[in-house]
XYZ file of C-alpha atoms in Angstrom:
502
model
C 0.000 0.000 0.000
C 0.837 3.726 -0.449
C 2.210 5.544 2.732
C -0.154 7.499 4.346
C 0.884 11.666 4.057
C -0.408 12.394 7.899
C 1.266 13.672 11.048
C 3.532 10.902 12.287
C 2.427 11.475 16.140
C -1.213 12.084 15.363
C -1.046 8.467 12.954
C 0.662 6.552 16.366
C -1.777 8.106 18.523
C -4.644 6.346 16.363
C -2.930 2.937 15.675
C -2.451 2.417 19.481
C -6.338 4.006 20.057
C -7.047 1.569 17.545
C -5.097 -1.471 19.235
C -6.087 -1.054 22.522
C -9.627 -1.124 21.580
C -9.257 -4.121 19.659
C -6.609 -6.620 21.447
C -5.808 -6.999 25.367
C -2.110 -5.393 26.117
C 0.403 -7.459 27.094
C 3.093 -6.339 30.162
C 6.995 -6.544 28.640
C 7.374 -9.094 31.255
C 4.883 -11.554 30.300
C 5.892 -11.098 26.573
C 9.788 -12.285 27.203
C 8.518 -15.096 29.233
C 7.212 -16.328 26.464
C 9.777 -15.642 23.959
C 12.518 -15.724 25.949
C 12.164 -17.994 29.034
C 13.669 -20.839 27.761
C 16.851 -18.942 27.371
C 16.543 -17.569 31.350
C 16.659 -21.015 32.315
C 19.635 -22.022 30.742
C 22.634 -20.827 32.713
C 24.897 -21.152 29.737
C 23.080 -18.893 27.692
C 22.610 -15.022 28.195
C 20.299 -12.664 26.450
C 22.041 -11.069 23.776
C 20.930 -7.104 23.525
C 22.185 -3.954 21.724
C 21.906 -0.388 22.308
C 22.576 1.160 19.020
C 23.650 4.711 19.809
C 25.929 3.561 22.352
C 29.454 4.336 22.454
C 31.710 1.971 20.724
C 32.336 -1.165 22.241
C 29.684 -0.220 24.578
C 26.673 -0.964 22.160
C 26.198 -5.281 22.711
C 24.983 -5.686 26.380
C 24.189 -9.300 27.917
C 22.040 -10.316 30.304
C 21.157 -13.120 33.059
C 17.978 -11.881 33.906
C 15.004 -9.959 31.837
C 13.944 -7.233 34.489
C 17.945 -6.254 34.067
C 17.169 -5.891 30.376
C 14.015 -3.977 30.652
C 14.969 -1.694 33.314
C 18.235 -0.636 31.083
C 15.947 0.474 28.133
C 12.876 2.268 29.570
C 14.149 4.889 28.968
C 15.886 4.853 25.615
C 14.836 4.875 21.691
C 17.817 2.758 20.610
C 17.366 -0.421 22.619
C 17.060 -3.588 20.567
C 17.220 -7.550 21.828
C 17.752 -11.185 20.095
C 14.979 -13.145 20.470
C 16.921 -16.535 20.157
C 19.558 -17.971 21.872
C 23.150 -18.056 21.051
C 26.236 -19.780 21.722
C 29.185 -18.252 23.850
C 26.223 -15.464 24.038
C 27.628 -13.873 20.435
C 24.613 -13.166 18.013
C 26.003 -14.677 15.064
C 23.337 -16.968 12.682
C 26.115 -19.512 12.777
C 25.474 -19.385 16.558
C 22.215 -19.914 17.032
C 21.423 -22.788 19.469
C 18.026 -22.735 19.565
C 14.593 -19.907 19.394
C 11.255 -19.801 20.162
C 9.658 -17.331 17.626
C 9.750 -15.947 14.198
C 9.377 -12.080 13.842
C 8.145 -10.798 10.783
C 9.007 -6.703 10.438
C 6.325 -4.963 8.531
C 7.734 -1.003 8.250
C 5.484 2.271 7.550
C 2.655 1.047 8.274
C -0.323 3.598 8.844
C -3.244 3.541 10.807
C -5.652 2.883 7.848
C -3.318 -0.216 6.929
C -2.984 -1.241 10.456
C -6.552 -1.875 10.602
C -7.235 -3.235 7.182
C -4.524 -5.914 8.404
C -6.437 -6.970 11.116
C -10.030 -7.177 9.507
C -8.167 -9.049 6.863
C -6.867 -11.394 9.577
C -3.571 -10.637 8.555
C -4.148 -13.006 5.523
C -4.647 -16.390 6.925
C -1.543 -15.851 8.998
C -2.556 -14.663 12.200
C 0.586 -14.111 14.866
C 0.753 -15.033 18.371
C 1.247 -11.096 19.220
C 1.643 -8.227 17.244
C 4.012 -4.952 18.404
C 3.687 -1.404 18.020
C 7.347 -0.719 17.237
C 6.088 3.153 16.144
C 6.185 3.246 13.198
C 5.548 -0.069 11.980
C 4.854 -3.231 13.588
C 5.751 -6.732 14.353
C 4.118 -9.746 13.795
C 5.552 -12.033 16.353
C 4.738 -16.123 16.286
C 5.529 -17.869 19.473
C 5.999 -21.720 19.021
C 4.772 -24.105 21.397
C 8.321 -25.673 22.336
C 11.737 -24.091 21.248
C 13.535 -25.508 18.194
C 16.546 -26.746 17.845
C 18.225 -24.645 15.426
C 20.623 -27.476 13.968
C 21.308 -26.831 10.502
C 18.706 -28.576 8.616
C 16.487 -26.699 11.140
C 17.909 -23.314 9.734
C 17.265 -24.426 6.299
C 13.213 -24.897 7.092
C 13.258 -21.409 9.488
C 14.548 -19.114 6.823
C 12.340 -20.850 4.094
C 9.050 -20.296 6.299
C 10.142 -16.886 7.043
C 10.609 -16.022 3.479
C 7.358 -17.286 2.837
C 5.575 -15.149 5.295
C 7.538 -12.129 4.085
C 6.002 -12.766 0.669
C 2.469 -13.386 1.625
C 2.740 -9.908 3.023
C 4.678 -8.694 0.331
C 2.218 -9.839 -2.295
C -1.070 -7.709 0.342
C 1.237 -4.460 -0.428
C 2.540 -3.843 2.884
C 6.210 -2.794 2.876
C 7.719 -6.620 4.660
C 11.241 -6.259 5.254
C 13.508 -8.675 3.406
C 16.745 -7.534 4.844
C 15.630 -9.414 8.184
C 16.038 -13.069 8.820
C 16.078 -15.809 11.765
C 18.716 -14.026 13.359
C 17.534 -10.665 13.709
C 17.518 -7.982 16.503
C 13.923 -5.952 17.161
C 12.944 -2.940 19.341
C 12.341 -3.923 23.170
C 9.129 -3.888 24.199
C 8.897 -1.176 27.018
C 11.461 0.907 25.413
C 10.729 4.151 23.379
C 9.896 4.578 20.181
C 12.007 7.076 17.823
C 8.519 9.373 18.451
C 8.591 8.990 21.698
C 6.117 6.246 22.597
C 5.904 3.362 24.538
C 6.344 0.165 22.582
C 4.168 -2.281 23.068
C 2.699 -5.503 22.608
C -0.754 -6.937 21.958
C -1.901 -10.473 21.955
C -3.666 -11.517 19.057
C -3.840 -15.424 18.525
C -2.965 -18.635 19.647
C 0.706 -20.227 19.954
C 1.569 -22.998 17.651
C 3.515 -25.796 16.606
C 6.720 -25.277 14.036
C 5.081 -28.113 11.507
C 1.941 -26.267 11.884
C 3.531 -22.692 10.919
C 5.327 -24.358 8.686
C 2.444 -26.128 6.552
C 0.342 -22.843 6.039
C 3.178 -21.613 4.193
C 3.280 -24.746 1.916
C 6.756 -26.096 3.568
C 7.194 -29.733 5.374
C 8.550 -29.496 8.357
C 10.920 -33.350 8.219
C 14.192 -33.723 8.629
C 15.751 -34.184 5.224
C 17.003 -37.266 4.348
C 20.825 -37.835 3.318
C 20.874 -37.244 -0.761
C 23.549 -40.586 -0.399
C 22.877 -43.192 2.045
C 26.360 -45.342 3.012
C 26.884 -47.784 0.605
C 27.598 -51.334 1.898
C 30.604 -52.730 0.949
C 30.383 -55.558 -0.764
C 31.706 -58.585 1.285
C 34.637 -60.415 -0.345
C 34.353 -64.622 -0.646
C 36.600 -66.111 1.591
C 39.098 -67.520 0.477
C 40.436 -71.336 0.937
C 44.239 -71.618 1.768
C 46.716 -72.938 -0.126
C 46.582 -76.598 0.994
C 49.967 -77.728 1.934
C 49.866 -81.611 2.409
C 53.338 -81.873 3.600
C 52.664 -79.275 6.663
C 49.910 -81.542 7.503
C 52.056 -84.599 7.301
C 54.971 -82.272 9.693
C 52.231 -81.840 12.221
C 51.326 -85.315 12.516
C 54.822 -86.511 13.076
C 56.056 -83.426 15.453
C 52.745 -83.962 17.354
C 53.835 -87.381 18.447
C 57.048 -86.195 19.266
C 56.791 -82.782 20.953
C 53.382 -82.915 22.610
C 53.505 -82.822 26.219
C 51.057 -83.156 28.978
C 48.910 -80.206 29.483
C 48.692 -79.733 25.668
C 47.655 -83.074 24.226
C 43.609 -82.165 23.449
C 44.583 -78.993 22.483
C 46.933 -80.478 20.190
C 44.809 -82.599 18.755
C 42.224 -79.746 18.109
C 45.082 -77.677 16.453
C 45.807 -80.945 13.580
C 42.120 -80.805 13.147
C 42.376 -77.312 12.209
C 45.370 -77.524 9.838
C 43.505 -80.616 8.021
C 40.573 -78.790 7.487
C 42.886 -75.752 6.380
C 44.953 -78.591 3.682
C 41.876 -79.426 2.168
C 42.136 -83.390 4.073
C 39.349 -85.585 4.282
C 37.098 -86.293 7.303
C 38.393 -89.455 7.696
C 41.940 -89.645 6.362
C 42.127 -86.803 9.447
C 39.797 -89.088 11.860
C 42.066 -91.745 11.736
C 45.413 -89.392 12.333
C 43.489 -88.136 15.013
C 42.588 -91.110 16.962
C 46.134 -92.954 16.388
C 48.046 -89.994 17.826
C 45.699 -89.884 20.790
C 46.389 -93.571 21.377
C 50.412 -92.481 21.002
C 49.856 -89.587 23.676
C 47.503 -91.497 26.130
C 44.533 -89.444 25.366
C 40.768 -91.142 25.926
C 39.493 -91.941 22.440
C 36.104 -89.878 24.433
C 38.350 -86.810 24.321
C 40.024 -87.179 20.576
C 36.287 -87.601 19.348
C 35.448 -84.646 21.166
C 38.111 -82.377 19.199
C 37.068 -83.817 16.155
C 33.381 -83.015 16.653
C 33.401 -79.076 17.981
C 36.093 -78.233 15.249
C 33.728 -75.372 12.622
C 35.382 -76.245 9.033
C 34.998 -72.723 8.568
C 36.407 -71.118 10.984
C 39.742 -73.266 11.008
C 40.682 -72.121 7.717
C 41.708 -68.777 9.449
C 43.019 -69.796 12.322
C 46.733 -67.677 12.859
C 49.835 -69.982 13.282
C 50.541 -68.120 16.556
C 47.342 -69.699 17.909
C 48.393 -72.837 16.457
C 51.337 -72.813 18.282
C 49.843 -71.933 21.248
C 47.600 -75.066 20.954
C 50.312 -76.976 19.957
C 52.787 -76.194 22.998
C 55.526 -75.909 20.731
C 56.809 -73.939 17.460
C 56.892 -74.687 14.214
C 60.276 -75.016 12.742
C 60.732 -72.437 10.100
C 63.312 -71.893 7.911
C 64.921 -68.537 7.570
C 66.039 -67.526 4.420
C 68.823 -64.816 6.303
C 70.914 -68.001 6.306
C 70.638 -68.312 10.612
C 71.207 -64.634 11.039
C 68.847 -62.652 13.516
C 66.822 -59.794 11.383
C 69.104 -57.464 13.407
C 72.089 -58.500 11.830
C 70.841 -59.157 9.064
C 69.751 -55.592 8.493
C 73.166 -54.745 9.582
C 74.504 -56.706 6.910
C 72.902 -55.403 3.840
C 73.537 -51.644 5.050
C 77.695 -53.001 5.240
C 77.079 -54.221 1.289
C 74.648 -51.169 0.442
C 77.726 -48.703 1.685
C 80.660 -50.863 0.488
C 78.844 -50.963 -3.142
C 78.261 -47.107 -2.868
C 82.143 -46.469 -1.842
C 83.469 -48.659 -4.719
C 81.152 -46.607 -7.646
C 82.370 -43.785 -6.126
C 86.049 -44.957 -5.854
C 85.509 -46.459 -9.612
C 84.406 -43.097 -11.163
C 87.200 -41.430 -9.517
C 90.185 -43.163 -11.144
C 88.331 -43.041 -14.375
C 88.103 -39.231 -13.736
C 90.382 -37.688 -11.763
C 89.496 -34.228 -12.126
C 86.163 -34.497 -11.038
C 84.251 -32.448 -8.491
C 81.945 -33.786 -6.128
C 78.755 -32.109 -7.987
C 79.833 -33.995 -10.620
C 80.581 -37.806 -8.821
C 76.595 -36.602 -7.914
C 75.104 -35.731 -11.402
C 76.847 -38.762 -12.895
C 75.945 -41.234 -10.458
C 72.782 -40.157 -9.767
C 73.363 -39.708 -5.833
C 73.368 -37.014 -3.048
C 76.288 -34.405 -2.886
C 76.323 -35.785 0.221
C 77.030 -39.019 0.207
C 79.579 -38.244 -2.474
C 81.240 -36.078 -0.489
C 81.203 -38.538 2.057
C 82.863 -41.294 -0.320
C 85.225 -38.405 -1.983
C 86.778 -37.276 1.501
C 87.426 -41.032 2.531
C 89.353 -41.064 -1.190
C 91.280 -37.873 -0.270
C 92.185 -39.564 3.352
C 93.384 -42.792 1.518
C 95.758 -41.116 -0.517
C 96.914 -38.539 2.084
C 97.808 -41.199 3.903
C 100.084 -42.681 1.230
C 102.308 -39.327 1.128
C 104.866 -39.529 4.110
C 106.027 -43.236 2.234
C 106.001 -41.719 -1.096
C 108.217 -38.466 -0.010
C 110.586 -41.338 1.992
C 110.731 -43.461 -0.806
C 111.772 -40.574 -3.391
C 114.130 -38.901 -1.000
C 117.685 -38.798 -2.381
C 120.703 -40.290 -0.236
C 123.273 -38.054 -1.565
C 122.301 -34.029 -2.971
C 123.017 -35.120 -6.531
C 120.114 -37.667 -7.257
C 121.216 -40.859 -8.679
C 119.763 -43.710 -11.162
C 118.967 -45.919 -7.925
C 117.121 -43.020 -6.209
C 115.533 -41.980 -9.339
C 114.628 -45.541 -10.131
C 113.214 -45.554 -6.756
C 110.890 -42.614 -7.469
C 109.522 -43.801 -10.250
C 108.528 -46.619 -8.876
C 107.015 -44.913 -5.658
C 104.703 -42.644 -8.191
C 104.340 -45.524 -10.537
C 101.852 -47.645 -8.330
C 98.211 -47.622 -9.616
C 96.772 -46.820 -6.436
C 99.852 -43.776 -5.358
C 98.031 -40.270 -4.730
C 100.205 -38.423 -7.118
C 98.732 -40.594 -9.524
C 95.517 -39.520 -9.189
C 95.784 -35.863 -8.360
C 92.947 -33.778 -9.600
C 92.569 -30.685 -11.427
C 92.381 -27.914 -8.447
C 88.543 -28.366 -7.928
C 87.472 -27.395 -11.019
C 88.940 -23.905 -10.607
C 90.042 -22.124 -14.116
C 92.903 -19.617 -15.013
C 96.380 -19.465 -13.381
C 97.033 -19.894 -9.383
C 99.445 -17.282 -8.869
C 97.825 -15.066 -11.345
C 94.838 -14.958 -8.629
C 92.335 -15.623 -10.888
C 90.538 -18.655 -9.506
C 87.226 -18.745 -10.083
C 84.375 -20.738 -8.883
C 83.843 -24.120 -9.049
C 82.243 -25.936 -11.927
C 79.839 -28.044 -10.395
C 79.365 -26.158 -7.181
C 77.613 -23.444 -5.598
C 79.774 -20.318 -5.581
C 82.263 -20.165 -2.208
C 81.617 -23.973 -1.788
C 83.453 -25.099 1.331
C 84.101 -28.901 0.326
C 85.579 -28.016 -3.242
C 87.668 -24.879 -2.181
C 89.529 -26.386 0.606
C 89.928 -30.050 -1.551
C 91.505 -28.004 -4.146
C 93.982 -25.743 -1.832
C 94.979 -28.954 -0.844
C 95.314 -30.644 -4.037
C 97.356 -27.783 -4.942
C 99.545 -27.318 -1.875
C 101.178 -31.210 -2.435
C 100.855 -30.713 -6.284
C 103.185 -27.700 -6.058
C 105.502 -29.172 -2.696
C 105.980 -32.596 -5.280
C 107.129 -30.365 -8.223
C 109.387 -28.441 -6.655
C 110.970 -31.588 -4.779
C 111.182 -33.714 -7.687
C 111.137 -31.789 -11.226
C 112.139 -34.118 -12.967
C 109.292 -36.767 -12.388
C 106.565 -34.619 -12.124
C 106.329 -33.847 -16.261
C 105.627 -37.829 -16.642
C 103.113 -37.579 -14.072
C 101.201 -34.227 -14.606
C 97.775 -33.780 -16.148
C 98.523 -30.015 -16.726
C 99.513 -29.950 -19.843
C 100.552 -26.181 -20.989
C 100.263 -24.960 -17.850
C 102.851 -27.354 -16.080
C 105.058 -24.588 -15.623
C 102.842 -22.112 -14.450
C 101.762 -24.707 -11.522
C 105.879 -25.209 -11.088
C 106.331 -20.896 -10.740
């Protein structure tokens, strides 16, 4: 409908002339009994209120107790309360716990409309009470019992809501659609923004959520799950592989091993493991009964474990149970060649790093020069383990030095054929470290120029490479200088032999 052009105070004067004539007025008390009791009663849960002129961080108030509530906003026009209940006592929709009521807001509404609403009935929807919030009003429906807001239950409340906002919608009256289920309205007994007393007026009946729910066309059921859990399908079970010549171990270890204490028992476990072997009834009857003759048994009681043996359930019987039957374990044979799994494991780390040290070794004397980025790239390990493998190379030959520089020391000042001879044949070994002296890590240009540059493989200022090749060039320039005469059949210089000699 079309707003009324009147005197705001003159049109609240009539619609509360007009409601007080009409319905019975309701005390502010009596009204958040009913719409808020549950939530008194609950000392988990406080009443969730906001004054909304309030200073900041002043504006959300909380109660225990509804006379608190009231008394706080007689006398102000900004007071406003949550008529639901809310966990940790925050008024969030994703904290709603539970509510007994469903406000619908209906704004500038006029006298004349007021009371065409009501001799309409308010459209087959009549509320539970109906509030003079100044100026418009509020349809409030009160529900027998408080739901459960869960979040199916949310789902149904916002959808009947909607609904009623429509049917009001489609009369003309100006229904808010901004408001929802979680919603905060002006406290009855508070002042309007003209001034007045809000208040509230009872009009019908209170009634069930299904019934609310089912004038507005909507089925109040707890939807069903879209999938229900499919079963898993239940796989055969499968017979064992039937090993005759277990079956045939048992028999013969029984009559040996079997003590006292363990012979029915026994007897129950080779019924088991013939059932589990795929034996017949009687070819297992008969071991049965001659073994219990062997171990002094009473036929009574080797009958007995033949009888309450289920087929079934002996084909998965564990071979720890077995042996706990039995008395005795099974012999098995290891295939660790009698080690423990301890050593064992110990072992085939030894062969796992002796195999990784020999590639590593290997791909050294086939390439001197390399770095250890490079002993990584090309066999596909860690830097680190080929630095590990590298430095234990290094040490090796290291140590070999003090008998190489012995053996190639001269006995007189002039060197000789003899200690010559000697020499060579203290750098000639396969395995001697000036044999397999690398390039100076990879590093480029002249030493004593100063122009060493990074290394090839490596990041730049790599620790490992930089101090292998200072060493590498330390000895490689302390063997020149001893023996210059040897150390042109040896080097891997080339053009630069007598820049590394300088």
């Amino acid at each position: 409908m079309k707003r009324v052009g009147c005197n705001p105070w003159q049109d609240a004067k009539r619609k509360t002339e007009y409601l007080q004539a009409r319905y019975a007025s309701v005390s502010p008390c009596h009204f958040y009994d009913e719409i808020l009791g549950h939530i008194e009663d609950e000392p988990d849960f406080q009443l969730c209120a906001m004054h909304a002129q309030a200073k900041k961080g002043q504006r959300m108030r909380r109660y225990d107790d509804v006379m608190d509530m009231l008394l706080d906003a007689g006398a102000r026009r900004d007071a406003y309360v949550y008529p639901a209940a809310y966990y940790h006592s925050y008024a969030l929709e994703a904290l709603l716990q539970s509510t007994s009521c469903l406000y619908i807001d209906l704004d500038h509404v006029a006298a004349k409309q007021l009371r065409h609403l009501c001799d309409a009935d308010f459209f087959g929807h009549r509320p539970t009470y109906l509030v003079n919030s100044g100026n418009g009003v509020h349809l409030v429906y009160v529900l027998q019992e408080p739901v459960q807001t869960y979040d199916w239950a949310k789902r149904l409340l916002k959808r009947i809501h909607r609904a009623l906002l429509k049917v009001f919608r489609q009369h003309r009256f100006d229904a808010d659609l901004t408001t929802g289920i979680s919603h905060a309205y002006r406290i009855v007994g508070s002042l309007t923004k003209l001034g007045q007393v809000c208040r509230a007026y009872c009009v019908g009946a209170h009634m069930t959520i299904a019934a609310l729910a089912q004038s507005v066309g909507v089925t109040w059921t707890r939807p069903q799950k879209a999938h229900p859990p499919v079963t898993k399908s239940v796989r055969p079970a499968v017979a064992p592989h039937a090993k005759r010549g277990f079956y045939a171990y048992l028999v013969e270890k029984i009559a040996e091993r079997t003590q006292e204490g363990h012979r029915y028992t026994a007897l129950f476990a080779l019924t088991c493991v013939g059932y589990k072997c795929g034996m017949a009834l009687e070819a297992i009857s008969e071991d049965v009964m001659h073994l219990a003759a062997v171990l002094g048994l009473p036929q009574r009681e080797a009958k007995h474990a033949l009888e309450v043996c289920n087929p079934e359930k002996a084909r998965t019987v564990r071979a720890a149970t077995l042996e706990n039957w039995l008395g005795w374990s099974f012999d098995r044979k290891t295939k660790r060649n009698g080690r423990s799994r301890k050593e064992h494991l110990a072992k085939v780390a030894a062969d796992r790093t002796a195999a990784s040290r020999r590639r590593v070794w290997a791909c050294l004397k086939e390439a001197p020069m390399a770095t250890i980025s490079e002993l990584a790239r090309k066999l596909s390990i860690t830097r680190r383990t080929a630095a590990k493998y590298f430095h234990e190379w290094m040490d090796r030959l290291l140590e070999r030095v003090p008998a190489q520089m012995a053996a190639s020391e001269p006995v007189a000042s002039a060197r000789t054929a003899k200690a010559a001879k000697t020499s060579d044949a203290g750098i000639a070994s396969p395995a001697s470290f000036i044999a397999y002296i690398p390039a100076p890590g990879g590093e480029l240009g002249s030493a004593c120029a100063g122009q060493a540059k990074d290394n090839r493989a490596g990041a730049r200022g790599s620790s490992p490479d930089s101090m292998t090749s200072t060493f590498l060039l330390l000895y490689r320039w302390l063997y020149a200088t001893l023996y210059p005469e040897t150390s042109t059949s040896t080097s891997y210089y080339g053009k630069d032999e007598e820049a590394w000699q300088t």
